[in-house]
Amino acid sequence: MIDLLIYDAGQVCVVPSQEGAPQRGEALGSLELIEGGAVAIDGGRILAVGPSEHLRAEYTARHEINADGCAVVPGLVDPHTHLVWAGDRAAEFEMRIAGATYMEIMAAGGGINSTVRHVRAASLEQLVAETEARLDRMLRLGTTTVEIKTGYGLDVENELKLLEAIYRLDASHPVDIVATFLGAHAVPPEYEGRTDDYVALIITEMIPAVVEFARSRGQPPPFIDVFCEEGVFDLDQSRRILEAGKAHGMPLKIHADEFAGLGGTKLAVELGATSADHLVRTPAEDIRALGQGETVAVALPATPFGLGEREYTPAREIIRAGGALALATDCNPGTAWCESMQFVMALACRAMRITPAEALAAATLNAAYAVGRGGQLGSLESGKQADLLILDAPDYRHLAYRFGGNVVKTVIKRGQVWNS
Ligand code: NIG
Ligand code: FE
């Protein structure tokens, strides 16, 4: 007797890994569709996928769901968010519409530092409550795993407050959370004009404190990330921060080439980073590097969309170079308050010219690899965690074809059913 059997799906999209690796280059978009398929689940894991007749003959389940011709896909993985924050930046949105740029607003003390002021003033409980509401909406939209960065505290005490909020939410919320330390998100006001002193603080105090805090909570060292950008952290500062994190056992991520191509993507590949994210103004040489290394390229199309800009990640060039492409929301109060991976998929197809199949693989399997969980999550292969979606549509393409709504009918997280 197994826990759950889902049968008579219009199609089951397996999204297989490529010999234990993400789908790279032209292999992106391999879905392995099983028409009239079924999924057998036990102990929170996928036991088998296959034709409904076979699985119904083989297993009896405590609970059965007739998918009634609807598509079944892996749960969506959102591998880049800044989800724990307080306050909002609606006024800055209006300034940008009137012509101010994101970096101008940031240089004038707004932007990230405006959210830092709200976060420093907020209690842990307030941060947890505000983020929980966002996570609830994300789960209903089909996101079953989300990466969350710190980066709005920018001192030891407040960065640890954000990390504590992330750990509490991971323990209490059905969505799985992957933590990232982003002390190098901006230079805080008390270090204005002294970026190197702030970098020294990150390296000598913050990184050891974060790793010790994680250990005290029974957690592995979180990812470390840097906003490598003109006017924020330059390439050399980014390298020093990432190398220090690596020396403390932290896996690496980077914000690279959002506004200027400084070489951050190549640096990420050189250091063996798990992912390099944004990649809008990425130099040709860095795109080639992505095809040669293990670093996953994470495109965040909701960000140029949110900023009203026209340039997006050159996804087709990354695919042609043999890179592994993933998608994420970048959900944050400044550039992209977007909680929907479905919207990101729809936008990616239109703005970056990828196919719905490529978008699905980039938002599931490859996104799982972008947070170091590709071995456990992101596809409907036996042995993986049972995180999957039953759509309110017969075909996975509806996830990208429609936009602005919710095509997900039922979310199954670790084998537990959540109806929306
Ligand atoms: O990924 N670019 C830096 N960080 C975020 C924006 C954060 C904010 O503006 O609050 C991003 O777009
Ligand atoms: Fe970001």
GROMACS .gro file of C-alpha atoms and ligand atoms in nm:
model
  433
    1MET     CA    1   0.000   0.000   0.000
    2ILE     CA    2   0.153   0.331  -0.110
    3ASP     CA    3   0.057   0.682   0.001
    4LEU     CA    4  -0.065   0.844  -0.321
    5LEU     CA    5  -0.133   0.762  -0.686
    6ILE     CA    6  -0.208   1.032  -0.941
    7TYR     CA    7  -0.347   0.883  -1.263
    8ASP     CA    8  -0.502   0.969  -1.599
    9ALA     CA    9  -0.291   1.282  -1.649
   10GLY     CA   10  -0.314   1.433  -1.998
   11GLN     CA   11   0.063   1.425  -1.982
   12VAL     CA   12   0.327   1.370  -1.715
   13CYS     CA   13   0.636   1.586  -1.782
   14VAL     CA   14   0.938   1.410  -1.631
   15VAL     CA   15   1.208   1.672  -1.719
   16PRO     CA   16   1.491   1.419  -1.678
   17SER     CA   17   1.836   1.516  -1.558
   18GLN     CA   18   2.126   1.450  -1.795
   19GLU     CA   19   2.328   1.181  -1.617
   20GLY     CA   20   2.289   1.354  -1.283
   21ALA     CA   21   2.347   1.702  -1.430
   22PRO     CA   22   2.129   1.991  -1.551
   23GLN     CA   23   2.005   2.017  -1.910
   24ARG     CA   24   2.283   2.206  -2.091
   25GLY     CA   25   2.290   2.372  -2.430
   26GLU     CA   26   2.064   2.219  -2.691
   27ALA     CA   27   1.951   1.946  -2.447
   28LEU     CA   28   1.748   2.214  -2.265
   29GLY     CA   29   1.378   2.140  -2.296
   30SER     CA   30   1.397   1.757  -2.292
   31LEU     CA   31   1.070   1.681  -2.113
   32GLU     CA   32   0.997   1.309  -2.164
   33LEU     CA   33   0.618   1.337  -2.187
   34ILE     CA   34   0.407   1.039  -2.078
   35GLU     CA   35   0.060   1.069  -2.225
   36GLY     CA   36  -0.214   0.926  -2.004
   37GLY     CA   37   0.053   0.903  -1.736
   38ALA     CA   38   0.054   0.837  -1.364
   39VAL     CA   39   0.281   0.913  -1.068
   40ALA     CA   40   0.318   0.680  -0.768
   41ILE     CA   41   0.427   0.848  -0.444
   42ASP     CA   42   0.530   0.702  -0.110
   43GLY     CA   43   0.703   0.846   0.196
   44GLY     CA   44   0.715   1.191   0.034
   45ARG     CA   45   0.914   1.058  -0.263
   46ILE     CA   46   0.842   0.962  -0.621
   47LEU     CA   47   0.829   0.585  -0.649
   48ALA     CA   48   0.750   0.553  -1.020
   49VAL     CA   49   0.609   0.731  -1.324
   50GLY     CA   50   0.456   0.555  -1.620
   51PRO     CA   51   0.135   0.478  -1.809
   52SER     CA   52  -0.175   0.484  -1.584
   53GLU     CA   53  -0.274   0.123  -1.668
   54HIS     CA   54   0.065  -0.007  -1.555
   55LEU     CA   55   0.087   0.189  -1.233
   56ARG     CA   56  -0.276   0.121  -1.135
   57ALA     CA   57  -0.217  -0.251  -1.185
   58GLU     CA   58   0.102  -0.243  -0.982
   59TYR     CA   59   0.010  -0.025  -0.682
   60THR     CA   60  -0.277   0.024  -0.442
   61ALA     CA   61  -0.275   0.364  -0.277
   62ARG     CA   62  -0.429   0.505   0.041
   63HIS     CA   63  -0.521   0.815  -0.159
   64GLU     CA   64  -0.585   0.845  -0.533
   65ILE     CA   65  -0.623   1.154  -0.751
   66ASN     CA   66  -0.781   1.135  -1.095
   67ALA     CA   67  -0.592   1.407  -1.288
   68ASP     CA   68  -0.870   1.389  -1.547
   69GLY     CA   69  -0.664   1.477  -1.853
   70CYS     CA   70  -0.468   1.762  -1.691
   71ALA     CA   71  -0.091   1.800  -1.720
   72VAL     CA   72   0.139   1.704  -1.431
   73VAL     CA   73   0.476   1.882  -1.402
   74PRO     CA   74   0.753   1.908  -1.139
   75GLY     CA   75   0.706   2.176  -0.871
   76LEU     CA   76   0.860   2.508  -0.976
   77VAL     CA   77   1.190   2.605  -0.813
   78ASP     CA   78   1.265   2.976  -0.769
   79PRO     CA   79   1.646   2.996  -0.730
   80HIS     CA   80   1.692   3.372  -0.674
   81THR     CA   81   1.483   3.591  -0.442
   82HIS     CA   82   1.527   3.863  -0.183
   83LEU     CA   83   1.200   3.760  -0.017
   84VAL     CA   84   1.258   3.872   0.343
   85TRP     CA   85   1.205   4.247   0.360
   86ALA     CA   86   0.986   4.510   0.527
   87GLY     CA   87   0.815   4.814   0.377
   88ASP     CA   88   0.785   4.883   0.005
   89ARG     CA   89   0.932   5.108  -0.268
   90ALA     CA   90   0.619   5.214  -0.456
   91ALA     CA   91   0.738   5.578  -0.454
   92GLU     CA   92   1.063   5.479  -0.628
   93PHE     CA   93   0.864   5.294  -0.891
   94GLU     CA   94   0.689   5.622  -0.968
   95MET     CA   95   1.024   5.807  -0.983
   96ARG     CA   96   1.157   5.553  -1.232
   97ILE     CA   97   0.849   5.582  -1.450
   98ALA     CA   98   0.918   5.959  -1.450
   99GLY     CA   99   1.274   5.893  -1.576
  100ALA     CA  100   1.513   5.833  -1.281
  101THR     CA  101   1.730   5.522  -1.318
  102TYR     CA  102   1.766   5.245  -1.060
  103MET     CA  103   2.135   5.325  -1.005
  104GLU     CA  104   2.065   5.702  -0.970
  105ILE     CA  105   1.806   5.633  -0.700
  106MET     CA  106   2.052   5.399  -0.527
  107ALA     CA  107   2.338   5.656  -0.541
  108ALA     CA  108   2.103   5.913  -0.381
  109GLY     CA  109   2.054   5.688  -0.076
  110GLY     CA  110   1.730   5.524  -0.192
  111GLY     CA  111   1.708   5.181  -0.348
  112ILE     CA  112   1.847   4.893  -0.143
  113ASN     CA  113   1.942   5.125   0.147
  114SER     CA  114   1.583   5.245   0.177
  115THR     CA  115   1.476   4.883   0.240
  116VAL     CA  116   1.773   4.844   0.477
  117ARG     CA  117   1.626   5.123   0.695
  118HIS     CA  118   1.290   4.940   0.710
  119VAL     CA  119   1.451   4.604   0.786
  120ARG     CA  120   1.674   4.739   1.063
  121ALA     CA  121   1.365   4.891   1.227
  122ALA     CA  122   1.155   4.575   1.188
  123SER     CA  123   1.128   4.297   1.445
  124LEU     CA  124   1.206   3.937   1.356
  125GLU     CA  125   0.836   3.853   1.402
  126GLN     CA  126   0.729   4.126   1.158
  127LEU     CA  127   0.978   4.004   0.894
  128VAL     CA  128   0.858   3.646   0.934
  129ALA     CA  129   0.490   3.747   0.908
  130GLU     CA  130   0.537   3.964   0.597
  131THR     CA  131   0.743   3.697   0.422
  132GLU     CA  132   0.503   3.417   0.515
  133ALA     CA  133   0.222   3.589   0.322
  134ARG     CA  134   0.447   3.605   0.015
  135LEU     CA  135   0.544   3.237   0.052
  136ASP     CA  136   0.176   3.137   0.080
  137ARG     CA  137   0.104   3.307  -0.252
  138MET     CA  138   0.412   3.151  -0.414
  139LEU     CA  139   0.306   2.802  -0.308
  140ARG     CA  140  -0.039   2.855  -0.462
  141LEU     CA  141   0.139   2.966  -0.782
  142GLY     CA  142   0.329   2.635  -0.791
  143THR     CA  143   0.664   2.729  -0.636
  144THR     CA  144   0.771   2.442  -0.409
  145THR     CA  145   1.130   2.550  -0.335
  146VAL     CA  146   1.266   2.901  -0.306
  147GLU     CA  147   1.609   3.049  -0.246
  148ILE     CA  148   1.609   3.353  -0.015
  149LYS     CA  149   1.894   3.599   0.032
  150THR     CA  150   1.975   3.820   0.326
  151GLY     CA  151   2.119   4.157   0.218
  152TYR     CA  152   1.887   4.418   0.370
  153GLY     CA  153   2.057   4.416   0.712
  154LEU     CA  154   2.416   4.499   0.614
  155ASP     CA  155   2.554   4.471   0.966
  156VAL     CA  156   2.621   4.159   1.170
  157GLU     CA  157   2.313   4.188   1.392
  158ASN     CA  158   2.063   4.259   1.115
  159GLU     CA  159   2.205   4.009   0.865
  160LEU     CA  160   2.171   3.741   1.135
  161LYS     CA  161   1.814   3.860   1.202
  162LEU     CA  162   1.734   3.800   0.833
  163LEU     CA  163   1.903   3.459   0.840
  164GLU     CA  164   1.705   3.365   1.151
  165ALA     CA  165   1.383   3.469   0.970
  166ILE     CA  166   1.481   3.244   0.676
  167TYR     CA  167   1.547   2.945   0.906
  168ARG     CA  168   1.219   2.996   1.096
  169LEU     CA  169   1.022   3.012   0.771
  170ASP     CA  170   1.196   2.701   0.638
  171ALA     CA  171   1.098   2.516   0.955
  172SER     CA  172   0.736   2.634   0.958
  173HIS     CA  173   0.635   2.669   0.592
  174PRO     CA  174   0.570   2.386   0.342
  175VAL     CA  175   0.787   2.557   0.078
  176ASP     CA  176   1.152   2.443   0.108
  177ILE     CA  177   1.391   2.735   0.153
  178VAL     CA  178   1.758   2.758   0.055
  179ALA     CA  179   1.947   3.033   0.241
  180THR     CA  180   2.201   3.275   0.092
  181PHE     CA  181   2.411   3.535   0.276
  182LEU     CA  182   2.424   3.858   0.072
  183GLY     CA  183   2.603   4.096   0.307
  184ALA     CA  184   2.764   4.234  -0.011
  185HIS     CA  185   2.433   4.365  -0.150
  186ALA     CA  186   2.515   4.735  -0.106
  187VAL     CA  187   2.747   4.955   0.097
  188PRO     CA  188   2.548   5.060   0.407
  189PRO     CA  189   2.518   5.435   0.486
  190GLU     CA  190   2.764   5.418   0.779
  191TYR     CA  191   3.035   5.297   0.535
  192GLU     CA  192   2.957   5.543   0.254
  193GLY     CA  193   3.273   5.617   0.055
  194ARG     CA  194   3.461   5.339   0.243
  195THR     CA  195   3.370   5.033   0.040
  196ASP     CA  196   3.699   4.855   0.114
  197ASP     CA  197   3.641   4.893   0.489
  198TYR     CA  198   3.296   4.738   0.447
  199VAL     CA  199   3.447   4.453   0.241
  200ALA     CA  200   3.693   4.397   0.527
  201LEU     CA  201   3.401   4.384   0.774
  202ILE     CA  202   3.226   4.123   0.558
  203ILE     CA  203   3.540   3.911   0.538
  204THR     CA  204   3.667   3.934   0.894
  205GLU     CA  205   3.341   3.954   1.092
  206MET     CA  206   3.026   3.882   0.896
  207ILE     CA  207   3.128   3.560   0.717
  208PRO     CA  208   3.261   3.390   1.035
  209ALA     CA  209   2.952   3.506   1.230
  210VAL     CA  210   2.713   3.376   0.961
  211VAL     CA  211   2.882   3.038   0.935
  212GLU     CA  212   2.887   3.001   1.314
  213PHE     CA  213   2.520   3.105   1.336
  214ALA     CA  214   2.425   2.846   1.071
  215ARG     CA  215   2.617   2.578   1.260
  216SER     CA  216   2.444   2.673   1.587
  217ARG     CA  217   2.109   2.618   1.412
  218GLY     CA  218   2.216   2.278   1.277
  219GLN     CA  219   2.233   2.420   0.921
  220PRO     CA  220   2.506   2.383   0.658
  221PRO     CA  221   2.695   2.700   0.561
  222PRO     CA  222   2.458   2.910   0.345
  223PHE     CA  223   2.542   3.024  -0.006
  224ILE     CA  224   2.738   3.350  -0.031
  225ASP     CA  225   2.647   3.604  -0.300
  226VAL     CA  226   2.784   3.946  -0.412
  227PHE     CA  227   2.629   4.231  -0.612
  228CYS     CA  228   2.921   4.274  -0.857
  229GLU     CA  229   2.831   4.599  -1.030
  230GLU     CA  230   2.965   4.939  -1.123
  231GLY     CA  231   2.926   5.165  -0.817
  232VAL     CA  232   2.862   4.871  -0.582
  233PHE     CA  233   3.132   4.596  -0.550
  234ASP     CA  234   3.396   4.580  -0.822
  235LEU     CA  235   3.547   4.261  -0.960
  236ASP     CA  236   3.841   4.254  -0.720
  237GLN     CA  237   3.621   4.315  -0.412
  238SER     CA  238   3.377   4.049  -0.538
  239ARG     CA  239   3.662   3.801  -0.576
  240ARG     CA  240   3.791   3.866  -0.225
  241ILE     CA  241   3.446   3.821  -0.072
  242LEU     CA  242   3.368   3.502  -0.264
  243GLU     CA  243   3.711   3.352  -0.191
  244ALA     CA  244   3.666   3.426   0.180
  245GLY     CA  245   3.323   3.259   0.175
  246LYS     CA  246   3.462   2.959  -0.010
  247ALA     CA  247   3.739   2.922   0.247
  248HIS     CA  248   3.460   2.897   0.511
  249GLY     CA  249   3.284   2.620   0.316
  250MET     CA  250   3.012   2.840   0.165
  251PRO     CA  251   2.894   2.755  -0.189
  252LEU     CA  252   2.904   3.057  -0.424
  253LYS     CA  253   2.661   3.275  -0.620
  254ILE     CA  254   2.701   3.613  -0.786
  255HIS     CA  255   2.485   3.901  -0.918
  256ALA     CA  256   2.671   3.974  -1.243
  257ASP     CA  257   2.624   4.190  -1.552
  258GLU     CA  258   2.287   4.341  -1.450
  259PHE     CA  259   2.386   4.689  -1.571
  260ALA     CA  260   2.755   4.656  -1.668
  261GLY     CA  261   2.964   4.355  -1.772
  262LEU     CA  262   3.253   4.360  -1.523
  263GLY     CA  263   3.370   4.001  -1.565
  264GLY     CA  264   3.168   3.862  -1.273
  265THR     CA  265   3.035   3.569  -1.475
  266LYS     CA  266   3.383   3.452  -1.574
  267LEU     CA  267   3.493   3.494  -1.213
  268ALA     CA  268   3.201   3.276  -1.101
  269VAL     CA  269   3.299   2.998  -1.343
  270GLU     CA  270   3.664   3.023  -1.236
  271LEU     CA  271   3.573   2.992  -0.867
  272GLY     CA  272   3.332   2.704  -0.931
  273ALA     CA  273   3.023   2.903  -0.830
  274THR     CA  274   2.694   2.714  -0.826
  275SER     CA  275   2.524   2.995  -1.022
  276ALA     CA  276   2.578   3.334  -1.186
  277ASP     CA  277   2.263   3.545  -1.198
  278HIS     CA  278   2.114   3.834  -1.403
  279LEU     CA  279   2.360   3.814  -1.701
  280VAL     CA  280   2.213   4.094  -1.912
  281ARG     CA  281   2.530   4.273  -2.028
  282THR     CA  282   2.744   3.960  -2.027
  283PRO     CA  283   3.058   3.982  -2.246
  284ALA     CA  284   3.094   3.717  -2.520
  285GLU     CA  285   3.398   3.571  -2.345
  286ASP     CA  286   3.199   3.517  -2.026
  287ILE     CA  287   2.919   3.346  -2.219
  288ARG     CA  288   3.177   3.107  -2.362
  289ALA     CA  289   3.302   3.038  -2.009
  290LEU     CA  290   2.948   2.932  -1.905
  291GLY     CA  291   2.958   2.664  -2.174
  292GLN     CA  292   3.279   2.523  -2.031
  293GLY     CA  293   3.219   2.536  -1.654
  294GLU     CA  294   2.964   2.396  -1.411
  295THR     CA  295   2.808   2.730  -1.311
  296VAL     CA  296   2.434   2.756  -1.388
  297ALA     CA  297   2.326   3.078  -1.565
  298VAL     CA  298   2.017   3.220  -1.392
  299ALA     CA  299   1.811   3.464  -1.601
  300LEU     CA  300   1.577   3.702  -1.417
  301PRO     CA  301   1.354   3.853  -1.686
  302ALA     CA  302   1.110   4.005  -1.435
  303THR     CA  303   1.389   4.250  -1.343
  304PRO     CA  304   1.431   4.433  -1.677
  305PHE     CA  305   1.053   4.408  -1.712
  306GLY     CA  306   1.007   4.560  -1.365
  307LEU     CA  307   1.255   4.836  -1.445
  308GLY     CA  308   1.089   4.905  -1.779
  309GLU     CA  309   1.411   4.821  -1.965
  310ARG     CA  310   1.441   4.657  -2.303
  311GLU     CA  311   1.751   4.444  -2.266
  312TYR     CA  312   1.720   4.086  -2.140
  313THR     CA  313   1.956   3.794  -2.079
  314PRO     CA  314   2.089   3.661  -2.413
  315ALA     CA  315   1.944   3.318  -2.341
  316ARG     CA  316   1.982   3.178  -2.691
  317GLU     CA  317   2.353   3.265  -2.693
  318ILE     CA  318   2.401   3.099  -2.354
  319ILE     CA  319   2.223   2.787  -2.482
  320ARG     CA  320   2.430   2.791  -2.805
  321ALA     CA  321   2.749   2.814  -2.597
  322GLY     CA  322   2.641   2.499  -2.410
  323GLY     CA  323   2.547   2.671  -2.083
  324ALA     CA  324   2.286   2.547  -1.834
  325LEU     CA  325   2.007   2.806  -1.822
  326ALA     CA  326   1.771   2.851  -1.524
  327LEU     CA  327   1.495   3.103  -1.449
  328ALA     CA  328   1.407   3.286  -1.125
  329THR     CA  329   1.181   3.572  -1.015
  330ASP     CA  330   1.442   3.788  -0.829
  331CYS     CA  331   1.142   3.878  -0.610
  332ASN     CA  332   1.240   4.199  -0.424
  333PRO     CA  333   1.074   4.529  -0.335
  334GLY     CA  334   1.291   4.742  -0.566
  335THR     CA  335   1.320   4.600  -0.914
  336ALA     CA  336   1.078   4.308  -0.935
  337TRP     CA  337   0.803   4.236  -0.682
  338CYS     CA  338   0.709   3.925  -0.875
  339GLU     CA  339   0.601   3.614  -0.685
  340SER     CA  340   0.510   3.410  -0.992
  341MET     CA  341   0.746   3.171  -1.170
  342GLN     CA  342   0.460   3.121  -1.418
  343PHE     CA  343   0.482   3.487  -1.517
  344VAL     CA  344   0.862   3.459  -1.544
  345MET     CA  345   0.824   3.160  -1.781
  346ALA     CA  346   0.571   3.347  -1.994
  347LEU     CA  347   0.799   3.652  -2.011
  348ALA     CA  348   1.112   3.443  -2.082
  349CYS     CA  349   0.948   3.287  -2.388
  350ARG     CA  350   0.854   3.625  -2.530
  351ALA     CA  351   1.152   3.843  -2.430
  352MET     CA  352   1.431   3.585  -2.450
  353ARG     CA  353   1.286   3.366  -2.727
  354ILE     CA  354   1.300   3.037  -2.543
  355THR     CA  355   1.038   2.767  -2.597
  356PRO     CA  356   0.780   2.666  -2.333
  357ALA     CA  357   0.966   2.334  -2.294
  358GLU     CA  358   1.296   2.517  -2.236
  359ALA     CA  359   1.124   2.750  -1.988
  360LEU     CA  360   0.981   2.452  -1.794
  361ALA     CA  361   1.321   2.278  -1.768
  362ALA     CA  362   1.484   2.610  -1.671
  363ALA     CA  363   1.221   2.668  -1.398
  364THR     CA  364   1.240   2.316  -1.250
  365LEU     CA  365   1.542   2.088  -1.301
  366ASN     CA  366   1.800   2.354  -1.388
  367ALA     CA  367   1.666   2.586  -1.118
  368ALA     CA  368   1.715   2.303  -0.866
  369TYR     CA  369   2.077   2.268  -0.982
  370ALA     CA  370   2.116   2.647  -0.942
  371VAL     CA  371   2.058   2.601  -0.566
  372GLY     CA  372   2.261   2.283  -0.536
  373ARG     CA  373   1.953   2.058  -0.501
  374GLY     CA  374   1.946   1.903  -0.848
  375GLY     CA  375   2.001   1.556  -0.705
  376GLN     CA  376   1.684   1.574  -0.491
  377LEU     CA  377   1.445   1.814  -0.665
  378GLY     CA  378   1.328   1.954  -0.997
  379SER     CA  379   1.214   1.648  -1.193
  380LEU     CA  380   0.972   1.356  -1.168
  381GLU     CA  381   1.240   1.087  -1.153
  382SER     CA  382   1.200   0.803  -0.905
  383GLY     CA  383   1.371   0.868  -0.573
  384LYS     CA  384   1.326   1.243  -0.592
  385GLN     CA  385   1.116   1.442  -0.347
  386ALA     CA  386   0.749   1.432  -0.449
  387ASP     CA  387   0.704   1.802  -0.537
  388LEU     CA  388   0.467   1.831  -0.832
  389LEU     CA  389   0.181   2.029  -0.980
  390ILE     CA  390  -0.146   1.929  -1.142
  391LEU     CA  391  -0.233   2.205  -1.387
  392ASP     CA  392  -0.577   2.331  -1.471
  393ALA     CA  393  -0.485   2.265  -1.836
  394PRO     CA  394  -0.416   1.960  -2.055
  395ASP     CA  395  -0.070   2.071  -2.168
  396TYR     CA  396   0.241   2.213  -1.992
  397ARG     CA  397   0.266   2.487  -2.255
  398HIS     CA  398  -0.024   2.668  -2.084
  399LEU     CA  399   0.223   2.766  -1.808
  400ALA     CA  400   0.396   3.001  -2.056
  401TYR     CA  401   0.119   3.058  -2.309
  402ARG     CA  402  -0.116   3.218  -2.056
  403PHE     CA  403   0.005   3.492  -1.822
  404GLY     CA  404  -0.113   3.709  -1.535
  405GLY     CA  405  -0.316   3.430  -1.373
  406ASN     CA  406  -0.262   3.090  -1.216
  407VAL     CA  407  -0.271   2.772  -1.424
  408VAL     CA  408  -0.191   2.551  -1.120
  409LYS     CA  409  -0.483   2.356  -0.974
  410THR     CA  410  -0.316   2.134  -0.715
  411VAL     CA  411   0.026   2.154  -0.551
  412ILE     CA  412   0.179   1.838  -0.407
  413LYS     CA  413   0.468   1.911  -0.172
  414ARG     CA  414   0.665   1.618  -0.026
  415GLY     CA  415   0.364   1.402  -0.117
  416GLN     CA  416   0.118   1.630   0.070
  417VAL     CA  417  -0.177   1.772  -0.128
  418TRP     CA  418  -0.246   2.149  -0.127
  419ASN     CA  419  -0.546   2.252  -0.337
  420SER     CA  420  -0.564   2.612  -0.457
  421NIG     O1  421   1.871   4.146  -0.793
  421NIG     N1  422   2.059   4.396  -0.803
  421NIG     C1  423   2.060   4.387  -0.682
  421NIG     N2  424   1.967   4.332  -0.606
  421NIG     C2  425   1.831   4.317  -0.646
  421NIG     C3  426   1.752   4.439  -0.624
  421NIG     C4  427   1.731   4.459  -0.481
  421NIG     C5  428   1.662   4.586  -0.446
  421NIG     O2  429   1.656   4.682  -0.527
  421NIG     O3  430   1.613   4.590  -0.332
  421NIG     C6  431   1.823   4.258  -0.783
  421NIG     O4  432   1.768   4.316  -0.877
  422FE      FE  433   1.885   3.977  -0.700
   0.00000   0.00000   0.00000
